[in-house]
CSV table of N, CA and C in Angstrom, one decimal:
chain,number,residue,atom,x,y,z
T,1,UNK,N,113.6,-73.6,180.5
T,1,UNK,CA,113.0,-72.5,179.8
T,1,UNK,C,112.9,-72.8,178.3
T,2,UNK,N,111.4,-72.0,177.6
T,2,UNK,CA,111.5,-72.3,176.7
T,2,UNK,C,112.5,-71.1,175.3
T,3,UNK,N,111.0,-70.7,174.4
T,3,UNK,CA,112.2,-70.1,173.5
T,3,UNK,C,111.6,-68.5,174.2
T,4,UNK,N,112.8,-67.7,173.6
T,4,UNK,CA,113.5,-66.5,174.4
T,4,UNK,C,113.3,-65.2,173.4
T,5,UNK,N,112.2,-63.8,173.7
T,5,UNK,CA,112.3,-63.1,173.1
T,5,UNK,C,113.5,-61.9,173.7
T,6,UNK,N,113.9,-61.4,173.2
T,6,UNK,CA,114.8,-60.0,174.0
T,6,UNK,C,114.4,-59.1,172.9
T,7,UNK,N,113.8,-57.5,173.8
T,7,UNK,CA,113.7,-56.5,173.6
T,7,UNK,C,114.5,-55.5,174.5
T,8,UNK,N,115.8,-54.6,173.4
T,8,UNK,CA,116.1,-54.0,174.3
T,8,UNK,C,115.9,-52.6,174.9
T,9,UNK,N,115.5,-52.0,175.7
T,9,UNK,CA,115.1,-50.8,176.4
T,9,UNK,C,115.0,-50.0,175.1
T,10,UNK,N,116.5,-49.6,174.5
T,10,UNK,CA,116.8,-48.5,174.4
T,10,UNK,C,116.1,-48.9,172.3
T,11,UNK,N,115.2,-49.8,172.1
T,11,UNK,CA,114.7,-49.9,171.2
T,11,UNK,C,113.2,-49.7,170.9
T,12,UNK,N,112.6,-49.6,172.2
T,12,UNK,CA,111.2,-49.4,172.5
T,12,UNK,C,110.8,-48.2,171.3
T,13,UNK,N,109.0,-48.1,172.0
T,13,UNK,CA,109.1,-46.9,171.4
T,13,UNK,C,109.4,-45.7,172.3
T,14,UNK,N,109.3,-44.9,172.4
T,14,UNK,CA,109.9,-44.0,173.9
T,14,UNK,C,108.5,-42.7,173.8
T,15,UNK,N,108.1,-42.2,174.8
T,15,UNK,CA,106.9,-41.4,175.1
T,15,UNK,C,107.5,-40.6,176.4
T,16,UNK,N,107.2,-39.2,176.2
T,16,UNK,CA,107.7,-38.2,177.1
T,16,UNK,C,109.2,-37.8,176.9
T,17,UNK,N,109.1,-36.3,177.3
T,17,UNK,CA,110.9,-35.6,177.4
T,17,UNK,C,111.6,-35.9,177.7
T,18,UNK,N,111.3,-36.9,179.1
T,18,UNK,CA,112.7,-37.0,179.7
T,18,UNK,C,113.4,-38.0,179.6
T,19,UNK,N,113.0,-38.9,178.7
T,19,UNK,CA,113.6,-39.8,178.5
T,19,UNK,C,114.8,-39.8,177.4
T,20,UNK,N,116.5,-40.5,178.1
T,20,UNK,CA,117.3,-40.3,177.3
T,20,UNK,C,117.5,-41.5,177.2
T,21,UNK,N,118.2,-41.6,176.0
T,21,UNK,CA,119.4,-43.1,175.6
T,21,UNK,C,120.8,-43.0,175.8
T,22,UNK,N,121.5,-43.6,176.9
T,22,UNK,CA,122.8,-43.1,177.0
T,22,UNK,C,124.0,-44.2,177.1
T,23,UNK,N,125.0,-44.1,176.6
T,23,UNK,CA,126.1,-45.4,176.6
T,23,UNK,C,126.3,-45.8,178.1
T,24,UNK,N,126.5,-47.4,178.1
T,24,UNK,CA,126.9,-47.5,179.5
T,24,UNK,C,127.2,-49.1,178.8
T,25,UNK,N,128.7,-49.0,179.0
T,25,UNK,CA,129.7,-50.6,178.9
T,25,UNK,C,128.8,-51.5,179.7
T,26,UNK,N,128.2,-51.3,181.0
T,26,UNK,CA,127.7,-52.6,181.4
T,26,UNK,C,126.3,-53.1,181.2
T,27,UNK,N,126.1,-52.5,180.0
T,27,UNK,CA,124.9,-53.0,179.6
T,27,UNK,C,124.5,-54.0,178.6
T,28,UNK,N,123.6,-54.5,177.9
T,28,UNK,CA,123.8,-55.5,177.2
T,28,UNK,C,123.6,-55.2,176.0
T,29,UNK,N,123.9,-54.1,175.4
T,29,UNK,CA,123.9,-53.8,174.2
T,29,UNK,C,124.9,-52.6,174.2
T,30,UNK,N,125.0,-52.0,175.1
T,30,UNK,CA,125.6,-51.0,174.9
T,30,UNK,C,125.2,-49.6,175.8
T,31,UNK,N,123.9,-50.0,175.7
T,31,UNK,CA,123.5,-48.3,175.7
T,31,UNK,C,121.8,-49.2,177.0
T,32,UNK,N,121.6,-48.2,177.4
T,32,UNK,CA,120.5,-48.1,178.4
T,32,UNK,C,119.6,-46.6,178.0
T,33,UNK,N,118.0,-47.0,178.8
T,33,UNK,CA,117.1,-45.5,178.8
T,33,UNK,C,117.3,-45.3,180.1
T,34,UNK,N,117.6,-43.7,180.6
T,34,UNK,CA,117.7,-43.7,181.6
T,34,UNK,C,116.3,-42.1,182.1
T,35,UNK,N,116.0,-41.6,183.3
T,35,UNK,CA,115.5,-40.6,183.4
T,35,UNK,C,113.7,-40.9,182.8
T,36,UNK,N,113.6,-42.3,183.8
T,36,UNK,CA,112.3,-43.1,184.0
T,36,UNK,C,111.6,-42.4,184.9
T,37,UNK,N,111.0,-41.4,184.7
T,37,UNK,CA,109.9,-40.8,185.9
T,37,UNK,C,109.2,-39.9,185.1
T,38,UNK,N,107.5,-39.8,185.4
T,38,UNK,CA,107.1,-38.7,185.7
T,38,UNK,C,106.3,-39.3,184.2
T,39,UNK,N,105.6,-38.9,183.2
T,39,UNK,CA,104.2,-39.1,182.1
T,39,UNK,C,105.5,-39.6,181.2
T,40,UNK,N,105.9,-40.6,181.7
T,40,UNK,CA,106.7,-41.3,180.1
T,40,UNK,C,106.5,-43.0,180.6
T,41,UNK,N,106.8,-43.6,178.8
T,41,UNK,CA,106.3,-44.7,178.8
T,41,UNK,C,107.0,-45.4,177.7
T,42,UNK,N,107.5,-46.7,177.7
T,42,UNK,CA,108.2,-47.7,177.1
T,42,UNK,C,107.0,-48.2,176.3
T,43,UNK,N,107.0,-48.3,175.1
T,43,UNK,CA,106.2,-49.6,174.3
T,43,UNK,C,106.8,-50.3,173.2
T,44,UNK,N,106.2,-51.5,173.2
T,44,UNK,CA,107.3,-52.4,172.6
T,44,UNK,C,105.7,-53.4,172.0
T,45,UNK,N,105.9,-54.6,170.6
T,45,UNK,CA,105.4,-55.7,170.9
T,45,UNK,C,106.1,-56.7,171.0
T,46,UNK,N,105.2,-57.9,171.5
T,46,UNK,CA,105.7,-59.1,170.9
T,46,UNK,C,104.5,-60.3,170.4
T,47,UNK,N,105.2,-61.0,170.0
T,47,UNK,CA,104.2,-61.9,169.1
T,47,UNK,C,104.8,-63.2,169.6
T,48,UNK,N,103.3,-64.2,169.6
T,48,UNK,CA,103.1,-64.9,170.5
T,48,UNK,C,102.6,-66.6,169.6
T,49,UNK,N,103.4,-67.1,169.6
T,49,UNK,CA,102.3,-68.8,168.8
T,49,UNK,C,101.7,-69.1,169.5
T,50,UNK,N,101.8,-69.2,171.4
T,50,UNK,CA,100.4,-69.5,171.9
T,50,UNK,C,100.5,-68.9,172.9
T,51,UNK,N,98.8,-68.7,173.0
T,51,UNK,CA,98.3,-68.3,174.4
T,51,UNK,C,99.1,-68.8,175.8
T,52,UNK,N,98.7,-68.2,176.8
T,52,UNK,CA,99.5,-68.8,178.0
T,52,UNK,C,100.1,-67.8,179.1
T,53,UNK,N,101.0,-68.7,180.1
T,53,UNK,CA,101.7,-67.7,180.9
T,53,UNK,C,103.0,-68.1,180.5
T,54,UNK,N,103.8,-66.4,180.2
T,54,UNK,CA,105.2,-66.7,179.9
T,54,UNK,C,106.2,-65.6,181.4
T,55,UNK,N,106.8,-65.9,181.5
T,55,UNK,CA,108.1,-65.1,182.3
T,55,UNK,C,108.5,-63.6,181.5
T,56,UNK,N,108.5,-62.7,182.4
T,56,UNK,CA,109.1,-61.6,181.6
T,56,UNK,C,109.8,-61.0,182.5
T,57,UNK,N,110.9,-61.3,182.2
T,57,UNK,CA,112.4,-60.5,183.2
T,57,UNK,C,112.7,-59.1,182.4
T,58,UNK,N,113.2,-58.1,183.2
T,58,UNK,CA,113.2,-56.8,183.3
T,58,UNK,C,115.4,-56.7,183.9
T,59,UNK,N,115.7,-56.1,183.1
T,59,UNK,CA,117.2,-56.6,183.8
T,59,UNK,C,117.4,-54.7,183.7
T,60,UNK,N,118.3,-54.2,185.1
T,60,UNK,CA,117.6,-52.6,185.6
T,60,UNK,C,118.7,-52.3,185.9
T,61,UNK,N,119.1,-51.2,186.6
T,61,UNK,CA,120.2,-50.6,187.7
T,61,UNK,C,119.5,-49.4,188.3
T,62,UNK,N,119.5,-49.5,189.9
T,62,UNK,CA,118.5,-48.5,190.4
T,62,UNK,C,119.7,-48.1,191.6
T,63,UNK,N,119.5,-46.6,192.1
T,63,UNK,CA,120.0,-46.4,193.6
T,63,UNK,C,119.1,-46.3,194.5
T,64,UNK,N,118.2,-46.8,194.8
T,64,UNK,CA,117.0,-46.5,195.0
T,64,UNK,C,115.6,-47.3,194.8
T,65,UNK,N,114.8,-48.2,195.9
T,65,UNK,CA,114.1,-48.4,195.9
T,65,UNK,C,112.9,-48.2,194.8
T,66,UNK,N,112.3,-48.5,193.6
T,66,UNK,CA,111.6,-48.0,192.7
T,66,UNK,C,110.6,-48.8,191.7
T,67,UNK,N,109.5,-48.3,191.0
T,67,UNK,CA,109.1,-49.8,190.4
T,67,UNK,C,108.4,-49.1,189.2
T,68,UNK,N,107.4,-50.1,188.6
T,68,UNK,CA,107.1,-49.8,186.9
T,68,UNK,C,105.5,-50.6,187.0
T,69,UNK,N,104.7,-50.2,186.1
T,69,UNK,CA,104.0,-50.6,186.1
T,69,UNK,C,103.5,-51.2,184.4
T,70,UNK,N,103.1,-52.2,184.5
T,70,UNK,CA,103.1,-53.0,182.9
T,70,UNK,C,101.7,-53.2,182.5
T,71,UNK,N,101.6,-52.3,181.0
T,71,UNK,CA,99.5,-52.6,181.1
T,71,UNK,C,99.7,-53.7,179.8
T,72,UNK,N,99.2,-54.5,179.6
T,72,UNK,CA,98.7,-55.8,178.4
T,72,UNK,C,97.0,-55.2,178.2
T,73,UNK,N,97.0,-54.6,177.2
T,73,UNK,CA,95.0,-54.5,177.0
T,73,UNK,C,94.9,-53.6,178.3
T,74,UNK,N,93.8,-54.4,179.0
T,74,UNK,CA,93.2,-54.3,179.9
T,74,UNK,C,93.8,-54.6,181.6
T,75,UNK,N,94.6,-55.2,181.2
T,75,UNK,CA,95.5,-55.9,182.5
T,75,UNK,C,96.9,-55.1,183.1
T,76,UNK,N,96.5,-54.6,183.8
T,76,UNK,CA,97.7,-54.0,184.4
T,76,UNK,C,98.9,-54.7,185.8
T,77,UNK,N,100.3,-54.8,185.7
T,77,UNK,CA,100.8,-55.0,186.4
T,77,UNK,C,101.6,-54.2,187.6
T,78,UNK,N,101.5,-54.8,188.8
T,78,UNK,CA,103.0,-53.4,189.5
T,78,UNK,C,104.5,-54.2,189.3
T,79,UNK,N,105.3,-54.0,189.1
T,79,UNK,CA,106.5,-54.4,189.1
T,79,UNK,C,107.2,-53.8,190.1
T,80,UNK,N,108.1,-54.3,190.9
T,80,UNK,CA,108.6,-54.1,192.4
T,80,UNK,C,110.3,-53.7,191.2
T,81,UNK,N,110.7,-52.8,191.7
T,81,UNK,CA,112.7,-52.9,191.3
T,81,UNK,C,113.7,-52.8,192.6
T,82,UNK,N,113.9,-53.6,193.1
T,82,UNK,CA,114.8,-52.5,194.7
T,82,UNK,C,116.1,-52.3,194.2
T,83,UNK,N,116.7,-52.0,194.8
T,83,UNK,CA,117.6,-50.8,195.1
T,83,UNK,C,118.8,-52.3,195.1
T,84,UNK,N,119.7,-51.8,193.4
T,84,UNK,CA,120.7,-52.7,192.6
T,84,UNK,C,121.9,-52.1,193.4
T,85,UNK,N,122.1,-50.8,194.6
T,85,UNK,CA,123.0,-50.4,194.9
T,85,UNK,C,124.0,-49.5,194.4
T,86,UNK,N,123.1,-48.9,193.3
T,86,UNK,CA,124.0,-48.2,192.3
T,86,UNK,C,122.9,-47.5,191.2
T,87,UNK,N,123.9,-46.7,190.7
T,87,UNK,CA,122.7,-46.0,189.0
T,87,UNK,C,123.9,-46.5,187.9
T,88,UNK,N,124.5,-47.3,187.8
T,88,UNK,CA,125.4,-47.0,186.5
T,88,UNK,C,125.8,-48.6,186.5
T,89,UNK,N,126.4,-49.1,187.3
T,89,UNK,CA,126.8,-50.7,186.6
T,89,UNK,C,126.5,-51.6,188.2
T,90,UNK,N,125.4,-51.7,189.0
T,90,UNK,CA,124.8,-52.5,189.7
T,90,UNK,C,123.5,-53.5,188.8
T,91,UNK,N,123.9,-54.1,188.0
T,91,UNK,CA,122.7,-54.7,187.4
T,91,UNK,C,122.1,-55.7,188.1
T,92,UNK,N,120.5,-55.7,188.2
T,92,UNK,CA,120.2,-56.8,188.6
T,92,UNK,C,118.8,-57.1,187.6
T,93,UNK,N,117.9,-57.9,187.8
T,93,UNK,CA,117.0,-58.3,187.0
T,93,UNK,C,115.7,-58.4,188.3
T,94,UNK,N,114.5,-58.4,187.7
T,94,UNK,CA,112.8,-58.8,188.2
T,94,UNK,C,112.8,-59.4,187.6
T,95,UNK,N,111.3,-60.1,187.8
T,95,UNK,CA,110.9,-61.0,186.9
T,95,UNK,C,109.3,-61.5,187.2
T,96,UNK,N,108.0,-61.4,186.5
T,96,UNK,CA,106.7,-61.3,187.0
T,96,UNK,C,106.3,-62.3,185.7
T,97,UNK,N,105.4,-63.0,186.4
T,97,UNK,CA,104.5,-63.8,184.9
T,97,UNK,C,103.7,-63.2,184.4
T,98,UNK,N,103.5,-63.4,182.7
T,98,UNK,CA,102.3,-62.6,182.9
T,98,UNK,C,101.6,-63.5,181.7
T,99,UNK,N,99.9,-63.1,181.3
T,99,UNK,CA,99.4,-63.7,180.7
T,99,UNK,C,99.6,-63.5,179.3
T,100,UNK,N,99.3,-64.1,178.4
T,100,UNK,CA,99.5,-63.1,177.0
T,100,UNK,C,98.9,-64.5,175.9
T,101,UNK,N,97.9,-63.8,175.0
T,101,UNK,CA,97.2,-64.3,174.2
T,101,UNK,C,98.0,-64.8,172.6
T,102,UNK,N,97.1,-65.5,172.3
T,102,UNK,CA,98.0,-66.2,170.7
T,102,UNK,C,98.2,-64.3,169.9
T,103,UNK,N,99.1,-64.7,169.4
T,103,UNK,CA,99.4,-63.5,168.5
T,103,UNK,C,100.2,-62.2,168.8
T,104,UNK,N,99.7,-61.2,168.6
T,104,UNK,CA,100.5,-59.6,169.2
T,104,UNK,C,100.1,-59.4,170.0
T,105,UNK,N,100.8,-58.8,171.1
T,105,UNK,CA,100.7,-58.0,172.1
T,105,UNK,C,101.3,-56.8,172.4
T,106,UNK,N,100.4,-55.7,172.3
T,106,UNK,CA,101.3,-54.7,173.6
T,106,UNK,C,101.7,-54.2,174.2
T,107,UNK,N,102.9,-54.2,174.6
T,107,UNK,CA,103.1,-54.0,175.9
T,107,UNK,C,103.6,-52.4,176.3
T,108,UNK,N,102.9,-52.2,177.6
T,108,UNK,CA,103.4,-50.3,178.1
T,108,UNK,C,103.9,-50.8,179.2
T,109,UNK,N,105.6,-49.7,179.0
T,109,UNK,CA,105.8,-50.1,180.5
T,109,UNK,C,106.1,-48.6,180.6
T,110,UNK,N,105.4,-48.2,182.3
T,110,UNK,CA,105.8,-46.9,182.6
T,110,UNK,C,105.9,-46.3,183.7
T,111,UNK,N,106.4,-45.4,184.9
T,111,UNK,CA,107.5,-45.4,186.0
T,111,UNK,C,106.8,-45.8,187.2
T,112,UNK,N,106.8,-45.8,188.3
T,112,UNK,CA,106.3,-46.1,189.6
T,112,UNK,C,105.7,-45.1,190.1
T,113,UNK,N,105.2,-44.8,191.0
T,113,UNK,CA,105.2,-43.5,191.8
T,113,UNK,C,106.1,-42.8,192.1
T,114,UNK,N,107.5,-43.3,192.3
T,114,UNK,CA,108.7,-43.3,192.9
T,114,UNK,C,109.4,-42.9,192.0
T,115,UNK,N,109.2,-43.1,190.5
T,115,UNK,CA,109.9,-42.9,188.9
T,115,UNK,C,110.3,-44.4,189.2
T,116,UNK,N,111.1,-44.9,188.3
T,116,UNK,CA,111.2,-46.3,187.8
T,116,UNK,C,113.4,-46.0,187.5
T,117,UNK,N,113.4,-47.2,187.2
T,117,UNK,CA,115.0,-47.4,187.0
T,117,UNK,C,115.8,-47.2,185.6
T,118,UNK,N,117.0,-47.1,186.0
T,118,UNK,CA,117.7,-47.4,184.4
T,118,UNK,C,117.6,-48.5,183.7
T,119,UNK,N,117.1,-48.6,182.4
T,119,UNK,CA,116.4,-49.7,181.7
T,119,UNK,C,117.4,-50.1,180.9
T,120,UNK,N,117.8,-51.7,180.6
T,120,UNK,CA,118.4,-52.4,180.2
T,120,UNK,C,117.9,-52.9,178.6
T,121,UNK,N,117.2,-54.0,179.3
T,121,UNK,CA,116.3,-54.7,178.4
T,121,UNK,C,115.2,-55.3,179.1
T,122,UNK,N,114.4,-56.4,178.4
T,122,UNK,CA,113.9,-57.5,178.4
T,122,UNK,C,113.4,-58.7,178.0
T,123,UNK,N,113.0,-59.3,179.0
T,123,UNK,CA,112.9,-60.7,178.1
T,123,UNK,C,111.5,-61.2,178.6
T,124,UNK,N,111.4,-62.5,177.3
T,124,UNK,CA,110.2,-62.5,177.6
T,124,UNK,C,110.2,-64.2,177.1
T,125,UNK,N,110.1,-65.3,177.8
T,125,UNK,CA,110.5,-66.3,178.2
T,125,UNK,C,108.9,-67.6,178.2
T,126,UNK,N,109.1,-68.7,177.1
T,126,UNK,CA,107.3,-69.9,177.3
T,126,UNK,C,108.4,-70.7,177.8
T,127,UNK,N,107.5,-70.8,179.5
T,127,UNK,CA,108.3,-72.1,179.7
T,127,UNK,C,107.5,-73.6,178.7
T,128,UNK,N,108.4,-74.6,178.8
T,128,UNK,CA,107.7,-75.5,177.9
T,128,UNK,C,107.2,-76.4,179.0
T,129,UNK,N,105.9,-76.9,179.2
T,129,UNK,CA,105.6,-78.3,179.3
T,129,UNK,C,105.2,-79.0,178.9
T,130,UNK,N,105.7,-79.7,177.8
T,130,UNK,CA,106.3,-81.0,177.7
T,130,UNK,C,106.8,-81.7,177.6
């Protein structure tokens, strides 16, 4: 892998009511968004030196089957989350490529049909070739 951005959840910008920010020791800062469902939406950027496809892992805790949906511009993704076994310290991670042009991007992420999971962070990963 190459070099490594981290955004964490609970830093985004945050869109809709129900979204809270709440402490949880197993998370990687401290604190998690939790109460991911229904007209709310994570946005964040990042900035980019080159065009390309990079990795973007989503690191979650769900009891429940659930997923997210990620728009760049015009390009929208589904993100799959299954069921970490737990809502409080089952962590696990996704991980989807995605495209992303030289410079800023931004990015929306927002719940599934199903609502979406307790949000961690993310990352966002150029692999290098060469």
């Amino acid at each position: 892998m190459g070099t490594k951005s981290l955004i964490e959840a609970e830093k985004c910008e945050m869109i809709g009511s129900s979204l809270s920010i709440i402490a949880n020791p197993y998370a990687s800062n401290g604190e998690v968004v939790k109460d991911f469902f229904g007209n709310c939406s994570l946005i964040f950027n990042v900035v980019t030196e080159n065009a390309g496809e990079y990795l973007f892992k989503i690191r979650y805790t769900s009891g429940e089957d659930v997923g997210l949906n990620l728009q760049i511009g015009n390009s929208r993704q589904v993100i799959r989350c299954p069921n970490t076994g737990g809502w409080y310290d089952k962590f696990e991670e996704t991980e989807i490529y995605i495209n992303l042009p030289k410079g800023q991007s931004v990015l929306c992420i927002t719940p599934g049909m199903n609502g979406g999971p307790i949000l961690d962070k993310f990352e966002l990963f150029k692999e290098v070739t060469d």
